[in-house]
Amino acid sequence: MKSAINYWSDVALEVVRRDFTVGEGGAAARHQHDGPTATSRALAIVHLAMHDAWFGGTAAKRCYLTIRGDAAHPLPALPKPYSRDSALCTAAVVTLQALYPDQVGFIREMSHGFADPEPDEVLRDKGQHFGEAVAMALLKLRKDDGAGYDVGYRPSSAYGRHRADPFAPAQGYLGPQWGQVRHFCASGVVPLDPPPGYGSADYCADSSYAADFNEVKDLGRLAGGGRTAEQSVIGVYWGYDGSNELGVPPRLYNQAVRAWLAQHKGGGLAGEVDFTVQVLAQINAAMADAAIDAWHHKYAYNLWRPVLGIREASHSTGLGSKTGPDATKTAEPTATGDPFWVPYGLPVTNESPSRRAFGRTPGFPAYPSGHATFGAVVFQVLQMLAGGSAMTLQNVLDAGPTPPSDVAAQAFDFESDELNGRSIDADGSVRTRHLRHFGNLARPVWENAISRVYLGVHWRFDGMPRQVMSGKNYGGVPLGLAIGEQTVRFFAAEPAPAVA
């Protein structure tokens, strides 16, 4: 039988999948938590509630609500003894129903299917009451955290700034307010340097920008470039771009961590269950903070994506010839633009073939990559909780493109739903099942970040630089590594004094 945490983690991920699944008769999915930002917040609330409901009776000092030290939202009084399984189950049910009211029927059905192994009904009842109290405390804590704010956003027409994908001009702009959402663990936004060339009259005059420009122009184009079959696999494998029946990246990374846990901590012993509860709570809290920081920087720098940057790089075309201090410049930049360039684009999965005429890109600025930030934060937390030292950017760069030998305590296999032998490609064919092996926890960070280049939706520097450079801190990978380390240290700290 599955442990309570594995059962309810599965339910939470299924709820996310259903939130991004087309309804009967082809009706569009009604996202209650649209995009990776809102989904990361929802999963953090659910997993933190399960965490505190589980540990409240045995390690209250390690509970999230205790560490925060907020007198207005304390850890509820403990009904010792109580059933930890019932407490975790109830915390999951209450938070999921509150966050996904359209799926209350499914959530209740899964609740009825969960069997608490505790034989004492009184202890089960106590567990339910405690789990409900913990869930309500978390929901109240996050009620006015800024996630529901709506800010007016107008795209800039300036050189180098993000605008709608020319292949999807009505796509809108996701999350311009998300950088103002209150953090879960961090005290503020982790700083990030501007990307290469940023603020100059000609981005391509910067050698780092030009190198990444030429790379994605070749490897990320829809057809005719130098992308290999392996690179195409990596691009699609790490997708989860809101596709039908798949959802968004936070679901992907939870699945990958669950695969690692099953292969390294799958015995079901009491200590292993505790570890799973701890890991899933911390990676989801870290992803929620990663979304806040990444989206803060995205709209602060407001950098264009390759579909615009490559098409408009030439000063004889696009906005580069009309705006900015170089409006009269006649010399061509060091990298040549292509006004007809088309990206390979986001994977279109489980949709009708007519849904994809051209590859499309996400509806928010490029820098930093959300995928790269999420992936780095998740595997940083996992590595540190598994007993390793904090991962560095150099560790990630060393893991690709030729991965080192396996690290026994870190190696794992994972099958992405993008390539599970059932998902449907844009041409109507069933994609081949593909199981990938990772020899250490740095390798998936590298692959996940570079995958966006192979799809043509990001510059490499959105994810990571080509090498560690003194005084330069840019890209989602170093941002995510810092947030992951910060999250682990938050949970390891002594509880803060209660503040009214």
XYZ file of N, CA and C in Angstrom, residues 26-172:
441
model
N -14.278 18.568 -26.392
C -13.205 19.457 -26.822
C -13.237 20.820 -26.161
N -14.048 20.992 -25.110
C -14.115 22.279 -24.424
C -12.758 22.610 -23.812
N -12.379 23.862 -23.894
C -11.081 24.292 -23.378
C -10.972 24.021 -21.885
N -9.774 23.679 -21.458
C -9.537 23.472 -20.034
C -9.756 24.783 -19.283
N -10.409 24.704 -18.133
C -10.643 25.887 -17.304
C -9.590 25.907 -16.200
N -8.520 26.619 -16.461
C -7.415 26.622 -15.507
C -7.797 27.414 -14.267
N -7.807 26.739 -13.119
C -8.017 27.465 -11.877
C -6.711 28.038 -11.345
N -5.611 27.510 -11.846
C -4.287 28.038 -11.509
C -3.469 28.036 -12.791
N -3.602 29.113 -13.541
C -3.014 29.174 -14.869
C -1.502 29.367 -14.795
N -0.791 28.596 -15.586
C 0.641 28.757 -15.700
C 1.427 28.164 -14.548
N 2.763 28.154 -14.683
C 3.618 27.582 -13.635
C 3.647 28.412 -12.365
N 3.361 29.708 -12.453
C 3.404 30.573 -11.277
C 2.330 30.178 -10.276
N 1.081 30.261 -10.684
C -0.027 29.959 -9.771
C -0.029 28.494 -9.356
N 0.386 27.604 -10.264
C 0.430 26.185 -9.921
C 1.488 25.907 -8.859
N 2.636 26.565 -8.957
C 3.685 26.360 -7.947
C 3.195 26.824 -6.577
N 2.464 27.915 -6.539
C 1.914 28.399 -5.270
C 0.936 27.381 -4.676
N 0.031 26.852 -5.518
C -0.960 25.887 -5.043
C -0.280 24.632 -4.492
N 0.692 24.103 -5.220
C 1.367 22.886 -4.758
C 2.166 23.145 -3.480
N 2.698 24.338 -3.324
C 3.418 24.654 -2.088
C 2.469 24.650 -0.895
N 1.305 25.259 -1.048
C 0.338 25.289 0.052
C -0.069 23.869 0.449
N -0.365 23.037 -0.540
C -0.797 21.666 -0.257
C 0.302 20.884 0.446
N 1.523 20.955 -0.059
C 2.598 20.136 0.511
C 3.070 20.662 1.862
N 3.031 21.966 2.072
C 3.384 22.490 3.394
C 2.337 22.112 4.434
N 1.067 22.096 4.027
C 0.012 21.657 4.950
C 0.205 20.190 5.311
N 0.498 19.341 4.328
C 0.752 17.932 4.621
C 1.967 17.780 5.534
N 3.003 18.569 5.282
C 4.234 18.523 6.068
C 3.961 18.835 7.537
N 3.261 19.928 7.809
C 3.034 20.326 9.194
C 2.030 19.406 9.886
N 1.055 18.897 9.132
C 0.114 17.936 9.715
C 0.839 16.651 10.107
N 1.836 16.262 9.334
C 2.581 15.029 9.592
C 3.569 15.187 10.749
N 4.292 16.305 10.785
C 5.358 16.473 11.772
C 4.907 17.193 13.038
N 3.675 17.710 13.051
C 3.244 18.496 14.202
C 3.355 17.786 15.526
N 3.128 16.485 15.526
C 3.147 15.747 16.776
C 4.490 15.180 17.159
N 5.456 15.176 16.238
C 6.749 14.562 16.532
C 7.915 15.538 16.425
N 7.764 16.579 15.637
C 8.864 17.536 15.431
C 8.283 18.919 15.163
N 7.521 19.424 16.117
C 6.817 20.696 15.919
C 7.775 21.840 15.620
N 8.989 21.793 16.168
C 9.949 22.862 15.911
C 10.382 22.923 14.449
N 10.216 21.835 13.735
C 10.617 21.800 12.330
C 9.461 22.142 11.396
N 8.284 22.399 11.955
C 7.125 22.709 11.117
C 7.260 24.094 10.501
N 6.750 24.222 9.314
C 6.823 25.493 8.588
C 6.180 26.620 9.383
N 4.981 26.390 9.916
C 4.286 27.435 10.647
C 5.034 27.834 11.918
N 5.742 26.897 12.522
C 6.531 27.210 13.716
C 7.753 28.043 13.356
N 8.463 27.639 12.319
C 9.683 28.343 11.909
C 9.369 29.786 11.526
N 8.223 30.008 10.886
C 7.861 31.362 10.474
C 7.699 32.297 11.666
N 7.229 31.772 12.793
C 7.105 32.588 13.980
C 6.078 33.695 13.878
N 4.986 33.434 13.172
C 3.918 34.428 12.994
C 2.807 34.132 13.995
N 2.649 35.007 15.006
C 1.661 34.761 16.052
C 0.243 34.743 15.503
N 0.017 35.390 14.368
C -1.322 35.410 13.774
C -1.643 34.115 13.047
N -0.622 33.331 12.728
C -0.835 32.074 12.012
C 0.066 30.993 12.611
N -0.150 30.614 13.864
C 0.706 29.618 14.509
C 0.318 28.199 14.114
N 1.187 27.264 14.473
C 0.831 25.858 14.335
C -0.307 25.573 15.310
N -1.396 24.972 14.855
C -2.527 24.703 15.764
C -2.119 23.817 16.943
N -2.910 23.889 17.991
C -2.664 23.068 19.176
C -2.685 21.590 18.814
N -1.787 20.835 19.420
C -1.625 19.426 19.073
C -2.527 18.536 19.920
N -3.324 17.676 19.284
C -4.185 16.735 20.028
C -3.478 15.408 20.264
N -2.365 15.408 20.997
C -1.593 14.169 21.166
C -2.379 13.136 21.956
N -2.255 11.862 21.595
C -1.715 11.386 20.321
C -2.761 11.494 19.221
N -2.348 11.344 17.975
C -3.287 11.412 16.853
C -2.733 10.605 15.688
N -3.584 10.298 14.737
C -3.158 9.577 13.544
C -2.502 10.551 12.573
N -1.223 10.357 12.312
C -0.505 11.224 11.378
C -1.036 11.038 9.961
N -1.438 9.813 9.630
C -1.961 9.565 8.284
C -3.256 10.330 8.055
N -4.160 10.291 9.038
C -5.415 11.031 8.900
C -5.170 12.529 8.854
N -4.202 12.998 9.625
C -3.894 14.430 9.632
C -3.386 14.866 8.264
N -2.453 14.101 7.698
C -1.911 14.450 6.386
C -3.000 14.390 5.326
N -3.797 13.324 5.355
C -4.885 13.158 4.384
C -5.845 14.344 4.442
N -6.256 14.731 5.632
C -7.216 15.812 5.766
C -6.613 17.135 5.329
N -5.360 17.378 5.662
C -4.692 18.610 5.236
C -4.661 18.695 3.714
N -4.395 17.564 3.058
C -4.373 17.539 1.594
C -5.762 17.806 1.024
N -6.771 17.126 1.569
C -8.132 17.268 1.057
C -8.631 18.706 1.204
N -8.431 19.289 2.367
C -8.947 20.640 2.622
C -8.274 21.664 1.715
N -6.961 21.587 1.582
C -6.264 22.566 0.737
C -6.586 22.355 -0.737
N -6.611 21.122 -1.198
C -6.909 20.863 -2.602
C -8.324 21.316 -2.957
N -9.292 21.041 -2.090
C -10.667 21.451 -2.379
C -10.790 22.973 -2.396
N -10.076 23.642 -1.522
C -10.125 25.104 -1.492
C -9.468 25.711 -2.725
N -8.384 25.102 -3.178
C -7.627 25.651 -4.304
C -8.181 25.220 -5.656
N -8.815 24.067 -5.711
C -9.355 23.533 -6.964
C -10.816 23.142 -6.767
N -11.708 24.115 -6.546
C -13.114 23.788 -6.249
C -13.827 23.054 -7.371
N -13.365 23.211 -8.611
C -14.000 22.485 -9.713
C -13.766 20.981 -9.624
N -12.801 20.563 -8.818
C -12.460 19.137 -8.737
C -12.817 18.528 -7.374
N -13.730 19.155 -6.672
C -14.113 18.654 -5.353
C -14.600 17.208 -5.416
N -15.389 16.865 -6.436
C -15.888 15.502 -6.552
C -14.770 14.489 -6.668
N -13.785 14.768 -7.506
C -12.651 13.855 -7.665
C -11.847 13.761 -6.369
N -11.600 14.904 -5.723
C -10.802 14.909 -4.495
C -11.502 14.107 -3.402
N -12.809 14.267 -3.281
C -13.559 13.494 -2.280
C -13.522 12.006 -2.595
N -13.617 11.678 -3.861
C -13.538 10.269 -4.268
C -12.203 9.668 -3.850
N -11.117 10.413 -4.067
C -9.796 9.924 -3.675
C -9.665 9.848 -2.154
N -10.351 10.739 -1.448
C -10.337 10.681 0.014
C -10.992 9.406 0.511
N -12.108 9.045 -0.105
C -12.791 7.811 0.285
C -11.934 6.576 -0.027
N -11.054 6.709 -1.017
C -10.221 5.572 -1.396
C -8.966 5.420 -0.570
N -8.716 6.379 0.326
C -7.516 6.293 1.165
C -7.842 5.583 2.478
N -7.114 4.555 2.798
C -7.346 3.770 4.013
C -6.296 4.104 5.057
N -6.712 4.740 6.134
C -5.811 5.040 7.242
C -5.473 3.737 7.963
N -4.180 3.408 8.090
C -3.818 2.145 8.760
C -4.026 2.175 10.272
N -4.300 3.345 10.846
C -4.514 3.445 12.287
C -5.850 2.788 12.659
N -5.846 1.752 13.519
C -7.093 1.059 13.859
C -7.977 1.812 14.849
N -7.411 2.761 15.584
C -8.156 3.456 16.631
C -8.935 4.624 16.027
N -10.265 4.559 16.102
C -11.095 5.602 15.502
C -10.903 6.947 16.179
N -10.684 6.946 17.487
C -10.482 8.207 18.199
C -9.225 8.913 17.693
N -8.154 8.152 17.492
C -6.918 8.741 16.990
C -7.096 9.245 15.561
N -7.892 8.514 14.775
C -8.164 8.990 13.410
C -8.929 10.307 13.450
N -9.920 10.404 14.331
C -10.698 11.637 14.443
C -9.813 12.805 14.873
N -8.943 12.562 15.839
C -8.030 13.619 16.287
C -7.130 14.076 15.133
N -6.673 13.107 14.349
C -5.832 13.441 13.204
C -6.565 14.297 12.189
N -7.835 13.953 11.939
C -8.621 14.740 10.989
C -8.777 16.179 11.474
N -9.069 16.356 12.748
C -9.255 17.707 13.286
C -7.961 18.517 13.194
N -6.845 17.867 13.519
C -5.564 18.578 13.456
C -5.204 18.915 12.012
N -5.382 17.962 11.095
C -5.081 18.212 9.694
C -5.909 19.348 9.124
N -7.189 19.392 9.508
C -8.048 20.482 9.037
C -7.568 21.823 9.591
N -7.188 21.857 10.852
C -6.723 23.106 11.462
C -5.438 23.603 10.800
N -4.524 22.677 10.496
C -3.282 23.055 9.825
C -3.585 23.604 8.422
N -4.451 22.925 7.690
C -4.796 23.360 6.339
C -5.401 24.758 6.355
N -6.307 25.002 7.283
C -6.942 26.314 7.363
C -5.926 27.393 7.721
N -4.967 27.058 8.578
C -3.930 28.030 8.929
C -3.097 28.407 7.707
N -2.741 27.412 6.888
C -1.961 27.698 5.675
C -2.769 28.523 4.687
N -4.027 28.164 4.488
C -4.875 28.898 3.542
C -5.076 30.342 3.992
N -5.284 30.556 5.291
C -5.440 31.922 5.793
C -4.143 32.707 5.648
N -3.020 32.047 5.894
C -1.722 32.697 5.766
C -1.508 33.240 4.353
N -1.947 32.478 3.351
C -1.693 32.858 1.958
C -2.867 33.592 1.308
N -3.898 33.896 2.062
C -5.110 34.474 1.479
C -4.848 35.785 0.760
N -4.107 36.683 1.354
C -3.856 38.003 0.763
C -2.371 38.183 0.468
N -1.790 37.209 -0.234
C -0.348 37.242 -0.491
C 0.025 37.938 -1.789
N -0.964 38.478 -2.497
C -0.678 39.185 -3.752
C -0.931 38.370 -4.995
N -1.216 37.081 -4.834
C -1.416 36.229 -6.011
C -2.656 36.620 -6.799
N -3.633 37.229 -6.135
C -4.862 37.591 -6.827
C -4.849 38.983 -7.419
N -3.742 39.696 -7.278
C -3.683 41.049 -7.813
C -3.651 41.017 -9.334
N -4.200 42.050 -9.921
C -4.179 42.172 -11.385
C -3.622 43.542 -11.711
N -2.494 43.583 -12.381
C -1.880 44.865 -12.723
C -2.030 45.116 -14.215
N -2.182 46.360 -14.544
C -2.249 46.714 -15.958
C -0.876 46.597 -16.593
N -0.775 45.908 -17.699
C 0.522 45.720 -18.350
C 0.413 46.088 -19.822
N 1.305 46.935 -20.248
C 1.370 47.305 -21.660
C 2.748 46.937 -22.189
N 2.833 46.171 -23.257
C 4.145 45.817 -23.803
C 4.861 47.046 -24.343
N 6.181 47.025 -24.219
C 6.995 48.131 -24.720
C 7.323 47.911 -26.198
N 7.398 48.997 -26.926
C 7.793 48.905 -28.343
C 9.277 49.165 -28.522
N 10.017 49.312 -27.422
C 11.440 49.630 -27.505
C 12.244 48.425 -27.996
N 13.403 48.719 -28.531
C 14.334 47.695 -28.991
C 14.675 46.727 -27.862
N 14.585 45.425 -28.143
C 15.002 44.408 -27.188
C 13.964 44.015 -26.166
N 12.781 44.627 -26.208
C 11.781 44.345 -25.193
C 10.789 43.273 -25.667
N 10.197 42.594 -24.688
C 9.260 41.509 -24.982
C 7.952 42.051 -25.542
N 7.484 41.378 -26.561
C 6.152 41.612 -27.108
C 5.544 40.257 -27.456
N 4.298 40.254 -27.842
C 3.614 38.998 -28.147
C 4.296 38.267 -29.299
N 4.246 36.956 -29.237
C 4.740 36.088 -30.308
C 4.015 36.453 -31.607
N 4.740 36.725 -32.688
C 4.061 37.056 -33.949
C 3.176 35.939 -34.478
N 3.404 34.705 -34.016
C 2.546 33.594 -34.422
C 1.351 33.414 -33.482
N 1.324 34.194 -32.404
C 0.203 34.150 -31.462
C 0.006 35.546 -30.880
N -0.369 36.501 -31.704
C -0.429 37.901 -31.252
C -1.448 38.165 -30.153
N -2.399 37.258 -29.957
C -3.417 37.456 -28.921
C -3.125 36.638 -27.669
N -1.879 36.150 -27.499
C -1.576 35.231 -26.402
C -1.636 35.899 -25.023
N -1.489 37.189 -24.938
C -1.522 37.861 -23.653
C -0.190 37.766 -22.926
